[in-house]
mmCIF file with all atom_site columns, C-alpha atoms and ligand atoms in Angstrom:
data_model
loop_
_atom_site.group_PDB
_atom_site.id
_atom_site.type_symbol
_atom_site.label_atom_id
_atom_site.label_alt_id
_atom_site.label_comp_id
_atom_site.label_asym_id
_atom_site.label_entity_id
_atom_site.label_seq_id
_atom_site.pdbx_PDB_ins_code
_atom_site.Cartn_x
_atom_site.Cartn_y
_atom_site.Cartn_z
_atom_site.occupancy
_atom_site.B_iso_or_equiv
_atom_site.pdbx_formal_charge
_atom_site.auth_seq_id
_atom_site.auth_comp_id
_atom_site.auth_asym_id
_atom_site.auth_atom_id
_atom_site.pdbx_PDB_model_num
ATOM   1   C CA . UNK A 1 1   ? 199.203 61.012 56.754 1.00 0.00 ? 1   UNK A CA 1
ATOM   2   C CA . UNK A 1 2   ? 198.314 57.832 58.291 1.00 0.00 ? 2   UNK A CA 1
ATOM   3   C CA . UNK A 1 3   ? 194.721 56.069 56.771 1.00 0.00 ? 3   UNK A CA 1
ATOM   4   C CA . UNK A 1 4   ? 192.461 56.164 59.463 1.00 0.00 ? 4   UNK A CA 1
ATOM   5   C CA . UNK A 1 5   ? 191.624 52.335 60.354 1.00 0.00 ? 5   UNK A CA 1
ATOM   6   C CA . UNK A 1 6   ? 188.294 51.549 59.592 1.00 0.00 ? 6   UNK A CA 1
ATOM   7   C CA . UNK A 1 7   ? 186.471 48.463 60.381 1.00 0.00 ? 7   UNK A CA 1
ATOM   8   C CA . UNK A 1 8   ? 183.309 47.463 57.921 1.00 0.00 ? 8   UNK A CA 1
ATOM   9   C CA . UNK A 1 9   ? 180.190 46.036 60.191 1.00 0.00 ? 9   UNK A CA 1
ATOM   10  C CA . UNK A 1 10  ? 178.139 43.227 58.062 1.00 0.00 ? 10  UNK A CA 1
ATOM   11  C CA . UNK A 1 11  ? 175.548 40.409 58.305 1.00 0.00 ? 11  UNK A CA 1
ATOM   12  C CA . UNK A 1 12  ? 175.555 39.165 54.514 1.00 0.00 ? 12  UNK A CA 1
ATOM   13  C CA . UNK A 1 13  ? 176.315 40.113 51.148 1.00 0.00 ? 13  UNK A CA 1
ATOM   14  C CA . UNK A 1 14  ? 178.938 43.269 51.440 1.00 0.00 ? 14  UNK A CA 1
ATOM   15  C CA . UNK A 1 15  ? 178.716 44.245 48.219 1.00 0.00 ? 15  UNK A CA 1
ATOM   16  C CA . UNK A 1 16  ? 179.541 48.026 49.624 1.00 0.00 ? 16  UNK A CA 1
ATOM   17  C CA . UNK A 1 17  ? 181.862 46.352 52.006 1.00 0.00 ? 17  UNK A CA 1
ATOM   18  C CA . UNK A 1 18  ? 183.447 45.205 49.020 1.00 0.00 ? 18  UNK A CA 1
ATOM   19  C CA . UNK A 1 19  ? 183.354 48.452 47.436 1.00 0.00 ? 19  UNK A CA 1
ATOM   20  C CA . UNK A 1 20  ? 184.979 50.389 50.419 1.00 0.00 ? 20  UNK A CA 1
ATOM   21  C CA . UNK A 1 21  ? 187.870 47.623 50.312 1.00 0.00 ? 21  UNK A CA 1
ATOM   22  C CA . UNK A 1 22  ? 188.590 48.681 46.573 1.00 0.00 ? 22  UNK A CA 1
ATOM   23  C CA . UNK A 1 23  ? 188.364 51.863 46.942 1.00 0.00 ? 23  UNK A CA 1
ATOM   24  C CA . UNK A 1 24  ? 190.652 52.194 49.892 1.00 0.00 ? 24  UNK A CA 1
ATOM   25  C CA . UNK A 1 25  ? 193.377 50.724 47.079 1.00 0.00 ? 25  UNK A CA 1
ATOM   26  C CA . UNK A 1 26  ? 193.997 53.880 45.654 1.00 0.00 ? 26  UNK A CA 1
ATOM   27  C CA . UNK A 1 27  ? 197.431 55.690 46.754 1.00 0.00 ? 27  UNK A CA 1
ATOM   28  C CA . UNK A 1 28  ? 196.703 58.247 48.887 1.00 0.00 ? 28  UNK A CA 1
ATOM   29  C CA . UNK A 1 29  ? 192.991 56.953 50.394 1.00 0.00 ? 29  UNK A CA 1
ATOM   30  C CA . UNK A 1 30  ? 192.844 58.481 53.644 1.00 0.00 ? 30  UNK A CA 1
ATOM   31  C CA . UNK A 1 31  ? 191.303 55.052 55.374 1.00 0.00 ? 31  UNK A CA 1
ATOM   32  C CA . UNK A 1 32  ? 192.293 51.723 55.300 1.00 0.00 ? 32  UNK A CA 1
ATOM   33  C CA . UNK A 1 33  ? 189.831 48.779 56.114 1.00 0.00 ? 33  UNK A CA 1
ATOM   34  C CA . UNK A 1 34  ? 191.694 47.117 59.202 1.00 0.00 ? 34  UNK A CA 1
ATOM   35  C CA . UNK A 1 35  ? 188.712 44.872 59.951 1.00 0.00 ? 35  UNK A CA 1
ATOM   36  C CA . UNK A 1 36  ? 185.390 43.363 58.766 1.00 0.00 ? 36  UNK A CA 1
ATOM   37  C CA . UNK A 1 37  ? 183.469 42.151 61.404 1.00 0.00 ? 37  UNK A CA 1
ATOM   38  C CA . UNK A 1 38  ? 179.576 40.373 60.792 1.00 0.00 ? 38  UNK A CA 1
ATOM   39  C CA . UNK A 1 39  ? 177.534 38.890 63.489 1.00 0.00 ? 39  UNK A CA 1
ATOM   40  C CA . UNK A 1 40  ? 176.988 35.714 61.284 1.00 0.00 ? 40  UNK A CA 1
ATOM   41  C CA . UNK A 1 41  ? 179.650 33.572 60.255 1.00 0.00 ? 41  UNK A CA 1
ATOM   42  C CA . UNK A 1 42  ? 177.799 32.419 57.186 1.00 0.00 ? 42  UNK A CA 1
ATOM   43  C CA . UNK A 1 43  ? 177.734 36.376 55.642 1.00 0.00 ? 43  UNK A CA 1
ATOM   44  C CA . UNK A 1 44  ? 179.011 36.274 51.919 1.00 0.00 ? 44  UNK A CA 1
ATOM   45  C CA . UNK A 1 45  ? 180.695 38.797 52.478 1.00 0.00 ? 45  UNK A CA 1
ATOM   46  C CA . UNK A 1 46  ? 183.450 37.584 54.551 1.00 0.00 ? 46  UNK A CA 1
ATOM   47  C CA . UNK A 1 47  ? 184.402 34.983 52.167 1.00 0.00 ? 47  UNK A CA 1
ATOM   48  C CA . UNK A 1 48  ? 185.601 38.272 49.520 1.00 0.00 ? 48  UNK A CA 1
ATOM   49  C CA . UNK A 1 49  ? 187.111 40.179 52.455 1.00 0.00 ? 49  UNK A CA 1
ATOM   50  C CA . UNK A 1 50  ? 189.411 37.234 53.256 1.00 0.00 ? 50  UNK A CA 1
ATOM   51  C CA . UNK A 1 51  ? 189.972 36.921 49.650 1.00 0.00 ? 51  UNK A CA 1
ATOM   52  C CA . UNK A 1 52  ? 191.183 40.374 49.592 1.00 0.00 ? 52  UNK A CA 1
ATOM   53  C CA . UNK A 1 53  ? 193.282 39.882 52.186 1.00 0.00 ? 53  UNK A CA 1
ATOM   54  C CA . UNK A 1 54  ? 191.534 41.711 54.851 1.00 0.00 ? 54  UNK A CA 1
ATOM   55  C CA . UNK A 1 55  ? 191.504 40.681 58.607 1.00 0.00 ? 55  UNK A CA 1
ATOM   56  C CA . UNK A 1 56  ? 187.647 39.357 59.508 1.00 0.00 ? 56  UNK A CA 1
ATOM   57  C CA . UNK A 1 57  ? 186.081 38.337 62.898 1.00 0.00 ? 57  UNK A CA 1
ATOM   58  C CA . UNK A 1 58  ? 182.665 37.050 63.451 1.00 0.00 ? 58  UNK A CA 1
ATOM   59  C CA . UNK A 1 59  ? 180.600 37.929 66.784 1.00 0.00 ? 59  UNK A CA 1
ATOM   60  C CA . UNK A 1 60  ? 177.373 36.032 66.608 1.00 0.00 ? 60  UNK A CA 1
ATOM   61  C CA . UNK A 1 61  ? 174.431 37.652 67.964 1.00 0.00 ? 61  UNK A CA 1
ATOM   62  C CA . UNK A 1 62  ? 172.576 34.420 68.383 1.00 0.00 ? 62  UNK A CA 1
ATOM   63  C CA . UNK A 1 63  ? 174.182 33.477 71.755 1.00 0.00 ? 63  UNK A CA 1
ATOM   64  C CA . UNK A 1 64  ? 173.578 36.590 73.594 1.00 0.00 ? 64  UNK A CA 1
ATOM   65  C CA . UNK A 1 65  ? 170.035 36.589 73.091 1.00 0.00 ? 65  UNK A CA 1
ATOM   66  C CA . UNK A 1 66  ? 168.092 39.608 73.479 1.00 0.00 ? 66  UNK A CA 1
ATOM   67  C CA . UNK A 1 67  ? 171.075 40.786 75.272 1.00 0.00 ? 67  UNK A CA 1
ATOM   68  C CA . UNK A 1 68  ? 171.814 43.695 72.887 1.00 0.00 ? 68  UNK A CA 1
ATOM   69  C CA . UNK A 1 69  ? 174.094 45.140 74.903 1.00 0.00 ? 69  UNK A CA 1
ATOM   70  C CA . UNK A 1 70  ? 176.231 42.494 75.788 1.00 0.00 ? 70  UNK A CA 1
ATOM   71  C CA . UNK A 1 71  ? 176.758 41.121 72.081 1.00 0.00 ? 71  UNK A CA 1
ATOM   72  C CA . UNK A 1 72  ? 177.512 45.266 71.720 1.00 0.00 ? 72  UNK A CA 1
ATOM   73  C CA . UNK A 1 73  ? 180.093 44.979 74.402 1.00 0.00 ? 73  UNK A CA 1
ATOM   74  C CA . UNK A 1 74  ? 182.096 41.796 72.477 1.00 0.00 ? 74  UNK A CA 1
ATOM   75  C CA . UNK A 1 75  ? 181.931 43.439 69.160 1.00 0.00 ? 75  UNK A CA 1
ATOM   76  C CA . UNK A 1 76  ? 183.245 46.715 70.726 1.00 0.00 ? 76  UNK A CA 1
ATOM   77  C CA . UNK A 1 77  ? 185.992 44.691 72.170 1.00 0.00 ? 77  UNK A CA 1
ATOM   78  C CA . UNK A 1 78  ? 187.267 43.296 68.829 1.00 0.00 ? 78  UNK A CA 1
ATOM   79  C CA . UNK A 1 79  ? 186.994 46.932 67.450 1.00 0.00 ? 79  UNK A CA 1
ATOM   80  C CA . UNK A 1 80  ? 189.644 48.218 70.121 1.00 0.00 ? 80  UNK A CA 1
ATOM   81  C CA . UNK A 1 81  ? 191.365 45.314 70.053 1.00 0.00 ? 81  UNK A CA 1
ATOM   82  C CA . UNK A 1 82  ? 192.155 46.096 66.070 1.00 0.00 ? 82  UNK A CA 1
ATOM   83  C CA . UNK A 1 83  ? 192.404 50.142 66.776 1.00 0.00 ? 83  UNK A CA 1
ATOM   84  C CA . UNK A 1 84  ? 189.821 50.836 64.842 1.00 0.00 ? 84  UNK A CA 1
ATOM   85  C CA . UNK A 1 85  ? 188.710 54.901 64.688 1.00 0.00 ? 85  UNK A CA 1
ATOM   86  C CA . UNK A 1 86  ? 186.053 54.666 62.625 1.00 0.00 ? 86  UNK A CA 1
ATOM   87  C CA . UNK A 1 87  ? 183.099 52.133 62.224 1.00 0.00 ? 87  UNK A CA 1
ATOM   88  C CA . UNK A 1 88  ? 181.349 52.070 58.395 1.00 0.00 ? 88  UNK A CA 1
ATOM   89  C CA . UNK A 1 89  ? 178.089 49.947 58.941 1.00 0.00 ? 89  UNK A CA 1
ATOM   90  C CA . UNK A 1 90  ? 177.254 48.104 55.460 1.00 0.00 ? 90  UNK A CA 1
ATOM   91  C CA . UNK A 1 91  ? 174.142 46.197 55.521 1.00 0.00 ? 91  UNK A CA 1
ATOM   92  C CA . UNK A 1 92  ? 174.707 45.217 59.513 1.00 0.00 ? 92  UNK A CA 1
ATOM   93  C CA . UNK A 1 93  ? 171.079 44.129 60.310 1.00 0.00 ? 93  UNK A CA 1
ATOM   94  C CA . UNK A 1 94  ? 171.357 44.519 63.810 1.00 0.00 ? 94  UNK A CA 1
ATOM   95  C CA . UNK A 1 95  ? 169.173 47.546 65.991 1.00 0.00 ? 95  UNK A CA 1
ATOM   96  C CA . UNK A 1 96  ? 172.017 49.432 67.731 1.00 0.00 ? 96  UNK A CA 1
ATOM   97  C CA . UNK A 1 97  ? 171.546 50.180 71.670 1.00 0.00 ? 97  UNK A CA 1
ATOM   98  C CA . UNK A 1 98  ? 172.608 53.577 72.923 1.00 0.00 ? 98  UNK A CA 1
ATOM   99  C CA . UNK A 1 99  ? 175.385 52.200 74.607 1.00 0.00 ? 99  UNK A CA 1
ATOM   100 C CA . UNK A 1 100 ? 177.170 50.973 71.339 1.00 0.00 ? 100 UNK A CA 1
ATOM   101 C CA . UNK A 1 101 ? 176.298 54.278 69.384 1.00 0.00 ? 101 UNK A CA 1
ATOM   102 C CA . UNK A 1 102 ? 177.303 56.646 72.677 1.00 0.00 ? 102 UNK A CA 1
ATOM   103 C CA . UNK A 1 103 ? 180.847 54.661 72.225 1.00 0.00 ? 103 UNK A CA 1
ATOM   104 C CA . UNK A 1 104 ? 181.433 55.425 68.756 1.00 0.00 ? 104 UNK A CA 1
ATOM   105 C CA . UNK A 1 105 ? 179.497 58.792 68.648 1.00 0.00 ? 105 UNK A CA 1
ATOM   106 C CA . UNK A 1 106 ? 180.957 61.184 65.415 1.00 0.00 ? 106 UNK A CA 1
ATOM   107 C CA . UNK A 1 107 ? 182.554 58.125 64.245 1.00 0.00 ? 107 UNK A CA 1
ATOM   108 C CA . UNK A 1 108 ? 180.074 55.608 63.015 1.00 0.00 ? 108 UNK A CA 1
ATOM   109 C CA . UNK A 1 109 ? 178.877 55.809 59.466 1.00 0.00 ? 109 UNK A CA 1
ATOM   110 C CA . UNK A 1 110 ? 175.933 53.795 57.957 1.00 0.00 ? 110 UNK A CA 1
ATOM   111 C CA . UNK A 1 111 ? 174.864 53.904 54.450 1.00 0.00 ? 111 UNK A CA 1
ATOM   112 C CA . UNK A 1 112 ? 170.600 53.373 53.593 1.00 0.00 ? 112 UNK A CA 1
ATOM   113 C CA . UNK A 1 113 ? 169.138 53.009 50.030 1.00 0.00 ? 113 UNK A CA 1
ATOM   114 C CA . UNK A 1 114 ? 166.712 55.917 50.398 1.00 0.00 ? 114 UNK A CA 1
ATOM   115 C CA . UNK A 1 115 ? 166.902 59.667 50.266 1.00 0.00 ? 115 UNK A CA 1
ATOM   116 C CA . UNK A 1 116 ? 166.732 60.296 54.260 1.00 0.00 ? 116 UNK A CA 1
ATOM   117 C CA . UNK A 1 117 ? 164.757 61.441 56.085 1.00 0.00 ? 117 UNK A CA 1
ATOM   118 C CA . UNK A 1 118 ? 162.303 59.584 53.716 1.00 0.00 ? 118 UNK A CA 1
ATOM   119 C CA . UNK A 1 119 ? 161.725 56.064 54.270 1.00 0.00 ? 119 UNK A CA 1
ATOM   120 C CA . UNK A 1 120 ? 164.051 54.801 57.263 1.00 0.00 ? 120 UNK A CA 1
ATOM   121 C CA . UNK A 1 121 ? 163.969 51.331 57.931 1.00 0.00 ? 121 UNK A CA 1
ATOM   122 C CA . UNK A 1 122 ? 163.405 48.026 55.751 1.00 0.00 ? 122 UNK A CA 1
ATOM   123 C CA . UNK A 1 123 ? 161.389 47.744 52.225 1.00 0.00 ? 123 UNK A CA 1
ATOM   124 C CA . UNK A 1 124 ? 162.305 51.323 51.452 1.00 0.00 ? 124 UNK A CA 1
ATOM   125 C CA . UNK A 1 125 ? 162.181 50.512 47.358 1.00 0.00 ? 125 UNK A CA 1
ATOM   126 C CA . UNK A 1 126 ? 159.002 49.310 47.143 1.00 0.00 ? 126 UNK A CA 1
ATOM   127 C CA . UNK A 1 127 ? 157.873 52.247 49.435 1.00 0.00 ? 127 UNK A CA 1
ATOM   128 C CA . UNK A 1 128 ? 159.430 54.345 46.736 1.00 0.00 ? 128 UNK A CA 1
ATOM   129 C CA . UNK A 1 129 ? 157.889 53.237 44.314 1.00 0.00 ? 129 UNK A CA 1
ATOM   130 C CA . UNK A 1 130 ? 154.336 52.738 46.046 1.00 0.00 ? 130 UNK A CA 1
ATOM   131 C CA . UNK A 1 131 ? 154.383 56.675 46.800 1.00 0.00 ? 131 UNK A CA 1
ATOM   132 C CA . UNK A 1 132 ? 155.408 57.100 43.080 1.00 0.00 ? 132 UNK A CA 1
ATOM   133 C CA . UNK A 1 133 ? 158.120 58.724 43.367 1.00 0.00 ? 133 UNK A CA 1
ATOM   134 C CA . UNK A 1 134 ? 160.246 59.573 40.507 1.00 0.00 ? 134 UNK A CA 1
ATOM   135 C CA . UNK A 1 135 ? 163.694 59.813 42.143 1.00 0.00 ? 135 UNK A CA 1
ATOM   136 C CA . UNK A 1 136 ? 165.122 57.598 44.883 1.00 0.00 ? 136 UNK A CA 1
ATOM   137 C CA . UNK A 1 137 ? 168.584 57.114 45.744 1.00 0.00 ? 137 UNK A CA 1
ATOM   138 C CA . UNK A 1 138 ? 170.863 56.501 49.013 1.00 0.00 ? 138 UNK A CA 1
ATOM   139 C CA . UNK A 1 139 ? 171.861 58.600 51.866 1.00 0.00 ? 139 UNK A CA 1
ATOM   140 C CA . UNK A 1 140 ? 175.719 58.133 54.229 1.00 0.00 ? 140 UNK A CA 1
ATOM   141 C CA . UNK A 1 141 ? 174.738 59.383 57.399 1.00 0.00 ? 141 UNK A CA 1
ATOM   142 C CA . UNK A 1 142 ? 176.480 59.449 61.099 1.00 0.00 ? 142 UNK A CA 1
ATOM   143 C CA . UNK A 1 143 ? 174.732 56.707 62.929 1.00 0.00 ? 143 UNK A CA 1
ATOM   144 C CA . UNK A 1 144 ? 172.624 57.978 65.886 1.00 0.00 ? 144 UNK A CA 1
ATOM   145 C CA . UNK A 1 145 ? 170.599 57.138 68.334 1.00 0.00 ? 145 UNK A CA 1
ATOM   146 C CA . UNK A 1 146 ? 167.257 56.878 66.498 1.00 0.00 ? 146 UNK A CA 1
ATOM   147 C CA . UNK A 1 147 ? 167.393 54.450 63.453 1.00 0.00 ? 147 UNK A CA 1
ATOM   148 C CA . UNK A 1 148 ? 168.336 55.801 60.184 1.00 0.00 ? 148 UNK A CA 1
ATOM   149 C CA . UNK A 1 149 ? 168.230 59.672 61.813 1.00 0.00 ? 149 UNK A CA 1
ATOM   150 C CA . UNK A 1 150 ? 171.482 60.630 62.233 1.00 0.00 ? 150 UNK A CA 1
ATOM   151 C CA . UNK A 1 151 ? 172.881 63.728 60.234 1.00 0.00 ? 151 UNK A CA 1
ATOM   152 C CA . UNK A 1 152 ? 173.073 63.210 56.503 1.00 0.00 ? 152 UNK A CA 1
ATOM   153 C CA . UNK A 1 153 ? 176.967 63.383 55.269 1.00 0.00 ? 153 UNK A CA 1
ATOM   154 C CA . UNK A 1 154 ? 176.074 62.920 51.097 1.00 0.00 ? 154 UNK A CA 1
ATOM   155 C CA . UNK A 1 155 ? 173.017 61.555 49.052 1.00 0.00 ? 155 UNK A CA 1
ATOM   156 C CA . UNK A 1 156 ? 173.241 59.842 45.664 1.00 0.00 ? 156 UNK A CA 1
ATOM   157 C CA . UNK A 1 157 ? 170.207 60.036 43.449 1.00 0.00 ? 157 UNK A CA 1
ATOM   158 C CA . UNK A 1 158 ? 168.917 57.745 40.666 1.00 0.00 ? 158 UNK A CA 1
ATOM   159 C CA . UNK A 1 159 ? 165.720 57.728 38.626 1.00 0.00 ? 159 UNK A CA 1
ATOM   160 C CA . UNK A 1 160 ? 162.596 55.319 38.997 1.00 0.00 ? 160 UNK A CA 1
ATOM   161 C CA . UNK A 1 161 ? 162.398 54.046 35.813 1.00 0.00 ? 161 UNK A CA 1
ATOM   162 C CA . UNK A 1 162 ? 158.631 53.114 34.294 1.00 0.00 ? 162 UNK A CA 1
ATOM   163 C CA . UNK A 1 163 ? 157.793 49.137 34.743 1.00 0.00 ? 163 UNK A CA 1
ATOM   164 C CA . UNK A 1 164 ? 160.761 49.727 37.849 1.00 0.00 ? 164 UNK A CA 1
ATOM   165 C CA . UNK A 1 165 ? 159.987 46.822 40.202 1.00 0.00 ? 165 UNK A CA 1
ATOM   166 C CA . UNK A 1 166 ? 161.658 47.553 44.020 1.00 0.00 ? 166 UNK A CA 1
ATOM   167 C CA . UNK A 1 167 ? 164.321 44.711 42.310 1.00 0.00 ? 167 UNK A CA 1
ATOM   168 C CA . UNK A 1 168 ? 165.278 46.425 39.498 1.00 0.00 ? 168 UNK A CA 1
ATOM   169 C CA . UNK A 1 169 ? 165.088 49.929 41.702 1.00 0.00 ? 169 UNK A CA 1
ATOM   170 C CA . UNK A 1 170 ? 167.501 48.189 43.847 1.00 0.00 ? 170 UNK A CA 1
ATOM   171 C CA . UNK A 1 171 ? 170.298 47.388 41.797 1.00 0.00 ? 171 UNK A CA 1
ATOM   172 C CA . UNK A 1 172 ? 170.069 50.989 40.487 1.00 0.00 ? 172 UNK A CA 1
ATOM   173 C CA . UNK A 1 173 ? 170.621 52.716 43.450 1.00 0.00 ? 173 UNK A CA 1
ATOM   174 C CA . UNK A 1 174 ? 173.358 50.093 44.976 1.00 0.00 ? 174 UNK A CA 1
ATOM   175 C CA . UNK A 1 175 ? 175.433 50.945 41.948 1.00 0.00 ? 175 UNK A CA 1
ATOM   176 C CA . UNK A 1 176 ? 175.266 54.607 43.083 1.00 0.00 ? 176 UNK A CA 1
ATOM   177 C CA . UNK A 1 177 ? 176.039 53.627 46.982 1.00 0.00 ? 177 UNK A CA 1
ATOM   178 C CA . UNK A 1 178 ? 179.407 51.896 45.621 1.00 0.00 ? 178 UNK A CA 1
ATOM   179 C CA . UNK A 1 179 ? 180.064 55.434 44.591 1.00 0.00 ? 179 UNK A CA 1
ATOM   180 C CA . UNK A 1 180 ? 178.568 57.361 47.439 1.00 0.00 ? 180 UNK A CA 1
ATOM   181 C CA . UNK A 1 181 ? 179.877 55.450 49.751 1.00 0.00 ? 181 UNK A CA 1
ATOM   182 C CA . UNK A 1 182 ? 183.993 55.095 49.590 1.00 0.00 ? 182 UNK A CA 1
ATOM   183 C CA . UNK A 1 183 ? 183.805 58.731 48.340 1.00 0.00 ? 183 UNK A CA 1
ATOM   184 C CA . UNK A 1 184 ? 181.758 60.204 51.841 1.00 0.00 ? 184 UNK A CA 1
ATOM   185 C CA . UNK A 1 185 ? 184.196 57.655 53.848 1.00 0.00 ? 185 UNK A CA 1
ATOM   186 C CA . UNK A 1 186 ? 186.997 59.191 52.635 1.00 0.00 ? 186 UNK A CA 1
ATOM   187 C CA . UNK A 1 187 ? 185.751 62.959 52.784 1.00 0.00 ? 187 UNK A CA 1
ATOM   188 C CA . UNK A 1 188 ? 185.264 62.126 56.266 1.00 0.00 ? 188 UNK A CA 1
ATOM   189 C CA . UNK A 1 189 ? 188.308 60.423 57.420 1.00 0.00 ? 189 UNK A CA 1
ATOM   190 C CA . UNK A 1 190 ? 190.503 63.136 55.823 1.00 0.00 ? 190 UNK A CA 1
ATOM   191 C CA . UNK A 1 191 ? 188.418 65.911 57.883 1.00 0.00 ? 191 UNK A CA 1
ATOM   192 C CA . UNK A 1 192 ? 188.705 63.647 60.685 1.00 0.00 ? 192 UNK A CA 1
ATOM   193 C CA . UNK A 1 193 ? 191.177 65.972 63.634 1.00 0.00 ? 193 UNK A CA 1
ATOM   194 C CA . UNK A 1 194 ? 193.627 63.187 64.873 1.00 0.00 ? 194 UNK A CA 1
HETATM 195 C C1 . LIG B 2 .   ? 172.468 48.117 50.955 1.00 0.00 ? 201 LIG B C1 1
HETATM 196 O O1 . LIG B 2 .   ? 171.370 48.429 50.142 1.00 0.00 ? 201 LIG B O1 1
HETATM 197 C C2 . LIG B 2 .   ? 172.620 49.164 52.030 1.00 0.00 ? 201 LIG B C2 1
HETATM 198 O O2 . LIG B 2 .   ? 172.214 50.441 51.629 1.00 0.00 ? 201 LIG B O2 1
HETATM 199 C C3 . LIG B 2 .   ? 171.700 48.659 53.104 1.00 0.00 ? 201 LIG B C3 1
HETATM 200 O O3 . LIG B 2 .   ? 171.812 47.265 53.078 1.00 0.00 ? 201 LIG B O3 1
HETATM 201 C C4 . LIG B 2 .   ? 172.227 46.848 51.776 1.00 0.00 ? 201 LIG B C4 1
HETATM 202 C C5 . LIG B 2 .   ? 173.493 46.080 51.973 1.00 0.00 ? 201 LIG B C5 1
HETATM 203 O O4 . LIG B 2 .   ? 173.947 45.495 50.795 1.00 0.00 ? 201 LIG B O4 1
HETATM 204 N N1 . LIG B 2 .   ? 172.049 49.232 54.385 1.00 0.00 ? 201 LIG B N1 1
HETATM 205 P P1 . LIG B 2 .   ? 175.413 44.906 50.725 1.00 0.00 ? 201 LIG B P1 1
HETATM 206 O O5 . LIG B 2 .   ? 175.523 43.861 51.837 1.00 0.00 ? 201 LIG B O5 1
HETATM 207 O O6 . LIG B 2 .   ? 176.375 46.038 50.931 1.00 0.00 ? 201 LIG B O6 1
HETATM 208 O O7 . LIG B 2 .   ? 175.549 44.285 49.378 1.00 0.00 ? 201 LIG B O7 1
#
């Protein structure tokens, strides 16, 4: 079967970004990453998807203001444009509207570093670790309208370690999203009916 063209959404470092391009190496992944798109030009992360030979466009989000929508509109244009079928947000700090998630509804994937439905949002390590919490970990989940709400697809979890600062927490749960994450892309592009 054909791999279902995905395009990877970022703003900086793409370290999963970088993970979903490896993974999608393998003979027989069901996706291939036909884009990487970021709404800064100066994300780190395009610099290694160009290195590995991946096609990258920027859309900045500075220009169109508070104009959600119409930035929206551009980056959905470069999506088409590219035939993208599925969209795998990784670390893309923007707020979606409704109008961008409507488009890509049951096809747009995000991945957060917390064990949905707790702690959606920003700082969620260090709100891990304030509630002491002795597990955290990452959730893939379909991106709806609310933010970080959509249905759950997989979770990862990790343990919080004693003398665990929300650094060290961190890098223990993104190793597990380099995991979580090409393996729930893939489980969902092969289901995908096409
Ligand atoms: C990751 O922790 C991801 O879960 C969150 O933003 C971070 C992005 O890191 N959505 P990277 O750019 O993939 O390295």
């Amino acid at each position: 079967m054909t791999p279902v063209r995905v395009a990877v959404l970022i703003s900086g470092r793409g370290s999963n970004m970088a993970a979903l391009i490896e993974a999608a190496r393998a003979p027989g992944c069901p996706y291939r990453i036909a884009l990487v798109l970021s709404n800064k030009a100066g994300a780190e992360g395009l610099d290694a998807a160009r290195l590995a030979g991946i096609e990258t466009a920027v859309v900045d989000s500075a220009p169109y203001g508070k104009d959600r929508e119409a930035h929206e509109r551009a980056v959905d244009a470069v999506l088409r444009d590219h035939g993208v079928e599925v969209v795998a947000l990784a670390g893309y700090m923007r707020i979606l509207s409704a109008w961008l998630v409507g488009a890509w509804a049951g096809r747009m994937l995000n991945i957060h570093p917390s064990l949905l439905p707790k702690y959606p949002g920003l700082q969620t390590h260090a709100r891990a670790l304030e509630a002491g919490d002795s597990v955290a970990g990452c959730s893939v989940h379909l991106v709806t309208e609310g933010m970080d709400e959509g249905p759950v697809l997989a979770q990862a979890e990790v343990p919080v370690l004693e003398g665990d600062t929300p650094e060290t927490l961190a890098e223990r749960v993104l190793s597990v999203e380099h995991r979580l994450y090409p393996e729930t892309l893939s489980r969902f592009c092969a289901s995908l009916p096409r």
